[in-house]
mmCIF file of C-alpha atoms in Angstrom:
data_model
loop_
_atom_site.group_PDB
_atom_site.id
_atom_site.type_symbol
_atom_site.label_atom_id
_atom_site.label_comp_id
_atom_site.label_asym_id
_atom_site.label_seq_id
_atom_site.Cartn_x
_atom_site.Cartn_y
_atom_site.Cartn_z
ATOM 1 C CA UNK A 17 21.594 18.456 -8.567
ATOM 2 C CA UNK A 18 20.437 14.819 -8.766
ATOM 3 C CA UNK A 19 17.277 15.883 -10.612
ATOM 4 C CA UNK A 20 19.421 16.590 -13.694
ATOM 5 C CA UNK A 21 20.198 12.874 -13.926
ATOM 6 C CA UNK A 22 16.613 11.682 -13.501
ATOM 7 C CA UNK A 23 14.474 10.367 -16.349
ATOM 8 C CA UNK A 24 10.678 10.334 -16.396
ATOM 9 C CA UNK A 25 10.371 6.763 -17.660
ATOM 10 C CA UNK A 26 12.655 3.902 -18.800
ATOM 11 C CA UNK A 27 11.733 4.420 -22.459
ATOM 12 C CA UNK A 28 13.412 7.842 -22.371
ATOM 13 C CA UNK A 29 16.708 5.997 -21.920
ATOM 14 C CA UNK A 30 15.970 3.247 -24.429
ATOM 15 C CA UNK A 31 15.048 0.764 -21.701
ATOM 16 C CA UNK A 32 12.023 -1.388 -20.965
ATOM 17 C CA UNK A 33 10.049 -1.395 -17.686
ATOM 18 C CA UNK A 34 10.755 -4.350 -15.416
ATOM 19 C CA UNK A 35 9.975 -7.090 -16.030
ATOM 20 C CA UNK A 36 10.492 -6.705 -19.771
ATOM 21 C CA UNK A 37 8.499 -9.049 -22.043
ATOM 22 C CA UNK A 38 10.583 -11.961 -23.291
ATOM 23 C CA UNK A 39 10.073 -10.874 -26.880
ATOM 24 C CA UNK A 40 11.658 -7.496 -26.183
ATOM 25 C CA UNK A 41 14.819 -9.197 -24.903
ATOM 26 C CA UNK A 42 15.362 -11.137 -28.093
ATOM 27 C CA UNK A 43 17.778 -10.070 -30.799
ATOM 28 C CA UNK A 44 16.348 -7.795 -33.511
ATOM 29 C CA UNK A 45 14.951 -9.712 -36.479
ATOM 30 C CA UNK A 46 13.469 -8.966 -39.872
ATOM 31 C CA UNK A 47 10.012 -8.222 -38.482
ATOM 32 C CA UNK A 48 11.427 -5.646 -36.098
ATOM 33 C CA UNK A 49 13.485 -4.042 -38.827
ATOM 34 C CA UNK A 50 10.365 -3.906 -40.952
ATOM 35 C CA UNK A 51 8.624 -1.933 -38.200
ATOM 36 C CA UNK A 52 6.001 -4.621 -37.627
ATOM 37 C CA UNK A 53 3.696 -3.584 -34.794
ATOM 38 C CA UNK A 54 4.293 -5.340 -31.487
ATOM 39 C CA UNK A 55 1.646 -7.788 -30.222
ATOM 40 C CA UNK A 56 -1.141 -6.197 -28.209
ATOM 41 C CA UNK A 57 -0.211 -8.281 -25.165
ATOM 42 C CA UNK A 58 3.079 -6.397 -24.860
ATOM 43 C CA UNK A 59 1.441 -2.953 -24.958
ATOM 44 C CA UNK A 60 0.762 -1.369 -21.585
ATOM 45 C CA UNK A 61 -2.842 -0.358 -20.887
ATOM 46 C CA UNK A 62 -3.098 3.015 -19.156
ATOM 47 C CA UNK A 63 -6.442 4.129 -17.747
ATOM 48 C CA UNK A 64 -7.519 7.741 -17.689
ATOM 49 C CA UNK A 65 -8.879 9.195 -14.464
ATOM 50 C CA UNK A 66 -12.441 8.976 -15.759
ATOM 51 C CA UNK A 67 -11.983 5.349 -16.764
ATOM 52 C CA UNK A 68 -10.488 4.548 -13.363
ATOM 53 C CA UNK A 69 -13.479 6.105 -11.607
ATOM 54 C CA UNK A 70 -15.742 3.620 -13.413
ATOM 55 C CA UNK A 71 -13.912 0.577 -12.041
ATOM 56 C CA UNK A 72 -14.732 -1.216 -8.809
ATOM 57 C CA UNK A 73 -11.055 -1.655 -7.987
ATOM 58 C CA UNK A 74 -10.477 2.103 -7.727
ATOM 59 C CA UNK A 75 -13.020 2.555 -4.954
ATOM 60 C CA UNK A 76 -11.995 -0.602 -3.129
ATOM 61 C CA UNK A 77 -8.330 0.412 -3.195
ATOM 62 C CA UNK A 78 -9.279 3.901 -2.013
ATOM 63 C CA UNK A 79 -11.334 2.445 0.857
ATOM 64 C CA UNK A 80 -8.482 0.087 1.699
ATOM 65 C CA UNK A 81 -6.047 3.003 1.789
ATOM 66 C CA UNK A 82 -8.326 5.043 4.047
ATOM 67 C CA UNK A 83 -8.837 2.223 6.548
ATOM 68 C CA UNK A 84 -5.322 0.801 6.399
ATOM 69 C CA UNK A 85 -3.517 4.084 6.860
ATOM 70 C CA UNK A 86 -5.956 5.191 9.545
ATOM 71 C CA UNK A 87 -4.743 2.184 11.521
ATOM 72 C CA UNK A 88 -1.107 2.858 10.608
ATOM 73 C CA UNK A 89 -1.187 6.425 11.891
ATOM 74 C CA UNK A 90 -3.412 5.714 14.868
ATOM 75 C CA UNK A 91 -1.281 2.864 16.191
ATOM 76 C CA UNK A 92 2.167 4.252 15.400
ATOM 77 C CA UNK A 93 1.584 7.715 16.866
ATOM 78 C CA UNK A 94 -0.018 6.431 20.069
ATOM 79 C CA UNK A 95 2.001 3.293 20.744
ATOM 80 C CA UNK A 96 4.530 5.019 23.024
ATOM 81 C CA UNK A 97 1.920 6.657 25.310
ATOM 82 C CA UNK A 98 -0.016 3.369 25.247
ATOM 83 C CA UNK A 99 2.960 1.436 26.587
ATOM 84 C CA UNK A 100 3.677 4.116 29.174
ATOM 85 C CA UNK A 101 0.038 3.792 30.217
ATOM 86 C CA UNK A 102 0.612 0.037 30.435
ATOM 87 C CA UNK A 103 3.416 0.607 32.950
ATOM 88 C CA UNK A 104 6.569 0.540 30.831
ATOM 89 C CA UNK A 105 9.296 3.119 31.582
ATOM 90 C CA UNK A 106 9.545 5.988 29.125
ATOM 91 C CA UNK A 107 12.824 4.870 27.452
ATOM 92 C CA UNK A 108 11.521 1.321 27.025
ATOM 93 C CA UNK A 109 8.273 2.584 25.531
ATOM 94 C CA UNK A 110 10.200 4.867 23.173
ATOM 95 C CA UNK A 111 12.226 1.874 21.995
ATOM 96 C CA UNK A 112 9.065 0.411 20.474
ATOM 97 C CA UNK A 113 8.896 3.367 18.076
ATOM 98 C CA UNK A 114 12.425 2.615 16.852
ATOM 99 C CA UNK A 115 11.639 -1.077 16.424
ATOM 100 C CA UNK A 116 8.497 -0.134 14.504
ATOM 101 C CA UNK A 117 10.510 2.051 12.127
ATOM 102 C CA UNK A 118 13.281 -0.497 11.521
ATOM 103 C CA UNK A 119 10.744 -3.284 10.987
ATOM 104 C CA UNK A 120 9.265 -1.320 8.097
ATOM 105 C CA UNK A 121 12.581 -1.693 6.265
ATOM 106 C CA UNK A 122 12.492 -5.463 6.638
ATOM 107 C CA UNK A 123 8.795 -5.495 5.791
ATOM 108 C CA UNK A 124 9.332 -3.595 2.547
ATOM 109 C CA UNK A 125 12.014 -6.070 1.446
ATOM 110 C CA UNK A 126 9.895 -9.046 2.466
ATOM 111 C CA UNK A 127 6.751 -7.922 0.642
ATOM 112 C CA UNK A 128 8.750 -6.815 -2.413
ATOM 113 C CA UNK A 129 10.212 -10.314 -2.711
ATOM 114 C CA UNK A 130 6.690 -11.721 -2.822
ATOM 115 C CA UNK A 131 5.451 -9.094 -5.277
ATOM 116 C CA UNK A 132 6.612 -10.991 -8.372
ATOM 117 C CA UNK A 133 5.069 -14.273 -7.265
ATOM 118 C CA UNK A 134 1.710 -13.403 -5.700
ATOM 119 C CA UNK A 135 -1.134 -11.190 -6.904
ATOM 120 C CA UNK A 136 -0.936 -7.802 -5.256
ATOM 121 C CA UNK A 137 -4.469 -7.890 -3.811
ATOM 122 C CA UNK A 138 -3.641 -11.046 -1.874
ATOM 123 C CA UNK A 139 -0.480 -9.440 -0.536
ATOM 124 C CA UNK A 140 -2.406 -6.314 0.452
ATOM 125 C CA UNK A 141 -4.906 -8.465 2.325
ATOM 126 C CA UNK A 142 -2.107 -10.359 4.062
ATOM 127 C CA UNK A 143 -0.384 -7.116 5.089
ATOM 128 C CA UNK A 144 -3.669 -5.753 6.456
ATOM 129 C CA UNK A 145 -4.268 -8.919 8.462
ATOM 130 C CA UNK A 146 -0.735 -8.671 9.893
ATOM 131 C CA UNK A 147 -1.485 -5.095 10.969
ATOM 132 C CA UNK A 148 -4.801 -6.208 12.484
ATOM 133 C CA UNK A 149 -3.148 -8.995 14.472
ATOM 134 C CA UNK A 150 -0.386 -6.626 15.573
ATOM 135 C CA UNK A 151 -2.893 -3.996 16.729
ATOM 136 C CA UNK A 152 -4.684 -6.660 18.757
ATOM 137 C CA UNK A 153 -1.375 -7.807 20.251
ATOM 138 C CA UNK A 154 -0.488 -4.198 21.053
ATOM 139 C CA UNK A 155 -3.655 -3.843 23.111
ATOM 140 C CA UNK A 156 -2.623 -6.797 25.271
ATOM 141 C CA UNK A 157 1.099 -6.016 25.557
ATOM 142 C CA UNK A 158 2.285 -4.903 28.986
ATOM 143 C CA UNK A 159 5.896 -6.127 29.057
ATOM 144 C CA UNK A 160 8.909 -5.017 27.039
ATOM 145 C CA UNK A 161 9.343 -8.293 25.064
ATOM 146 C CA UNK A 162 5.695 -8.386 23.996
ATOM 147 C CA UNK A 163 5.725 -4.661 23.245
ATOM 148 C CA UNK A 164 8.786 -4.978 21.005
ATOM 149 C CA UNK A 165 7.295 -7.994 19.241
ATOM 150 C CA UNK A 166 4.023 -6.176 18.621
ATOM 151 C CA UNK A 167 5.821 -3.053 17.387
ATOM 152 C CA UNK A 168 7.897 -5.154 14.987
ATOM 153 C CA UNK A 169 4.773 -6.855 13.655
ATOM 154 C CA UNK A 170 3.070 -3.506 13.094
ATOM 155 C CA UNK A 171 6.162 -2.300 11.243
ATOM 156 C CA UNK A 172 6.297 -5.337 8.973
ATOM 157 C CA UNK A 173 2.634 -4.936 8.082
ATOM 158 C CA UNK A 174 2.854 -1.185 7.546
ATOM 159 C CA UNK A 175 5.938 -1.659 5.378
ATOM 160 C CA UNK A 176 3.759 -3.817 3.163
ATOM 161 C CA UNK A 177 0.983 -1.236 3.044
ATOM 162 C CA UNK A 178 3.319 1.523 1.882
ATOM 163 C CA UNK A 179 4.929 -0.619 -0.817
ATOM 164 C CA UNK A 180 2.003 -2.655 -2.066
ATOM 165 C CA UNK A 181 -0.526 0.170 -2.409
ATOM 166 C CA UNK A 182 1.824 1.937 -4.816
ATOM 167 C CA UNK A 183 2.378 -1.312 -6.691
ATOM 168 C CA UNK A 184 -1.359 -1.967 -6.976
ATOM 169 C CA UNK A 185 -2.158 1.426 -8.503
ATOM 170 C CA UNK A 186 0.611 1.089 -11.084
ATOM 171 C CA UNK A 187 -0.228 -2.520 -11.947
ATOM 172 C CA UNK A 188 -3.940 -1.863 -12.268
ATOM 173 C CA UNK A 189 -4.000 1.467 -14.074
ATOM 174 C CA UNK A 190 -0.717 1.846 -15.942
ATOM 175 C CA UNK A 191 1.800 4.675 -15.868
ATOM 176 C CA UNK A 192 0.521 7.318 -18.264
ATOM 177 C CA UNK A 193 -2.117 8.825 -15.952
ATOM 178 C CA UNK A 194 -0.866 7.314 -12.701
ATOM 179 C CA UNK A 195 -0.075 10.671 -11.099
ATOM 180 C CA UNK A 196 -3.596 12.004 -11.595
ATOM 181 C CA UNK A 197 -5.232 8.769 -10.451
ATOM 182 C CA UNK A 198 -3.017 8.558 -7.382
ATOM 183 C CA UNK A 199 -3.686 12.211 -6.663
ATOM 184 C CA UNK A 200 -7.401 11.553 -6.263
ATOM 185 C CA UNK A 201 -6.815 8.345 -4.301
ATOM 186 C CA UNK A 202 -4.350 10.018 -1.938
ATOM 187 C CA UNK A 203 -7.166 12.112 -0.514
ATOM 188 C CA UNK A 204 -8.626 8.928 0.979
ATOM 189 C CA UNK A 205 -5.254 7.776 2.279
ATOM 190 C CA UNK A 206 -4.342 11.116 3.839
ATOM 191 C CA UNK A 207 -7.836 11.454 5.271
ATOM 192 C CA UNK A 208 -7.421 8.115 6.999
ATOM 193 C CA UNK A 209 -4.013 9.086 8.335
ATOM 194 C CA UNK A 210 -5.438 12.329 9.704
ATOM 195 C CA UNK A 211 -8.414 10.590 11.315
ATOM 196 C CA UNK A 212 -6.572 7.750 13.050
ATOM 197 C CA UNK A 213 -4.547 9.653 15.666
ATOM 198 C CA UNK A 214 -7.361 12.103 16.435
ATOM 199 C CA UNK A 215 -9.908 9.337 16.891
ATOM 200 C CA UNK A 216 -7.524 7.380 19.097
ATOM 201 C CA UNK A 217 -6.873 10.452 21.236
ATOM 202 C CA UNK A 218 -10.550 11.207 21.727
ATOM 203 C CA UNK A 219 -11.268 7.595 22.690
ATOM 204 C CA UNK A 220 -8.420 7.619 25.196
ATOM 205 C CA UNK A 221 -9.718 10.823 26.765
ATOM 206 C CA UNK A 222 -13.185 9.291 27.028
ATOM 207 C CA UNK A 223 -12.148 5.917 28.449
ATOM 208 C CA UNK A 224 -8.723 6.478 30.027
ATOM 209 C CA UNK A 225 -7.301 3.571 28.037
ATOM 210 C CA UNK A 226 -6.155 2.704 24.515
ATOM 211 C CA UNK A 227 -8.009 -0.614 24.530
ATOM 212 C CA UNK A 228 -11.066 0.704 22.673
ATOM 213 C CA UNK A 229 -9.195 2.468 19.837
ATOM 214 C CA UNK A 230 -6.916 -0.537 19.366
ATOM 215 C CA UNK A 231 -9.963 -2.791 19.084
ATOM 216 C CA UNK A 232 -11.439 -0.397 16.516
ATOM 217 C CA UNK A 233 -8.153 -0.419 14.590
ATOM 218 C CA UNK A 234 -8.073 -4.216 14.670
ATOM 219 C CA UNK A 235 -11.561 -4.343 13.162
ATOM 220 C CA UNK A 236 -10.751 -1.651 10.577
ATOM 221 C CA UNK A 237 -7.601 -3.413 9.363
ATOM 222 C CA UNK A 238 -9.438 -6.735 9.180
ATOM 223 C CA UNK A 239 -12.243 -5.158 7.152
ATOM 224 C CA UNK A 240 -9.702 -3.534 4.832
ATOM 225 C CA UNK A 241 -8.070 -6.904 4.249
ATOM 226 C CA UNK A 242 -11.401 -8.473 3.334
ATOM 227 C CA UNK A 243 -12.410 -5.600 1.041
ATOM 228 C CA UNK A 244 -9.214 -5.617 -0.989
ATOM 229 C CA UNK A 245 -9.689 -9.279 -1.871
ATOM 230 C CA UNK A 246 -12.530 -8.120 -4.138
ATOM 231 C CA UNK A 247 -10.324 -5.527 -5.871
ATOM 232 C CA UNK A 248 -9.677 -7.641 -8.942
ATOM 233 C CA UNK A 249 -7.618 -6.081 -11.761
ATOM 234 C CA UNK A 250 -9.873 -3.871 -13.919
ATOM 235 C CA UNK A 251 -10.417 -4.663 -17.576
ATOM 236 C CA UNK A 252 -9.261 -1.974 -19.957
ATOM 237 C CA UNK A 253 -12.282 -0.620 -21.915
ATOM 238 C CA UNK A 254 -10.786 -1.297 -25.348
ATOM 239 C CA UNK A 255 -14.061 -1.416 -27.254
ATOM 240 C CA UNK A 256 -15.393 1.778 -25.675
ATOM 241 C CA UNK A 257 -12.125 3.590 -26.373
ATOM 242 C CA UNK A 258 -12.098 2.434 -29.967
ATOM 243 C CA UNK A 259 -15.639 3.669 -30.551
ATOM 244 C CA UNK A 260 -14.916 7.041 -28.963
ATOM 245 C CA UNK A 261 -11.993 7.582 -31.301
ATOM 246 C CA UNK A 262 -14.028 6.972 -34.470
#
């Protein structure tokens, strides 16, 4: 089975995480042979769950995940019935779901290419604003070309959400306790995904249209984009940790 060939981390195979510090790529020298300790700047800081809970970024990223993925699920699961309600034939409306899915592939590649050059919180905000604009465009789309364009835009934005949220948690809190930290944060993300389609369905039943839920999703994605701009990278509590170990 493939799991037999998997390693838990690059260090288990004698490798460095990407991107490796420049110093680690140099040829071994006398200081390395003498087991001189590496500079502190090259050592990864890994937060514990308790330490993560005491940072502002944790709660902002959790709120972003809840709002962003509420929009993702609410729009993607109701876009086909929305377009049918707008007058598109069933096969044409179903095509928007395929375009949405394929656009996520392109979106993941696009946002990944920017990940090395731009701070992740700015990329998260940009992806959320793309989703917000796409949700607004979806509400106004009544023809096949505009529907396909809106579905593609939603897919590009959602592709960024899926990729960049994972990147943010790893960049901010390190790898050692990432599973536990992500486990707590996933409750917000999954809660948002569960809420979005249900809320959209109830609003449609009440109004006979998807205009209201799409407006709510536009506002929610916009708010998420603004919130995540304040999710600056947390500072590792070095002094507190040092005192606690004495």
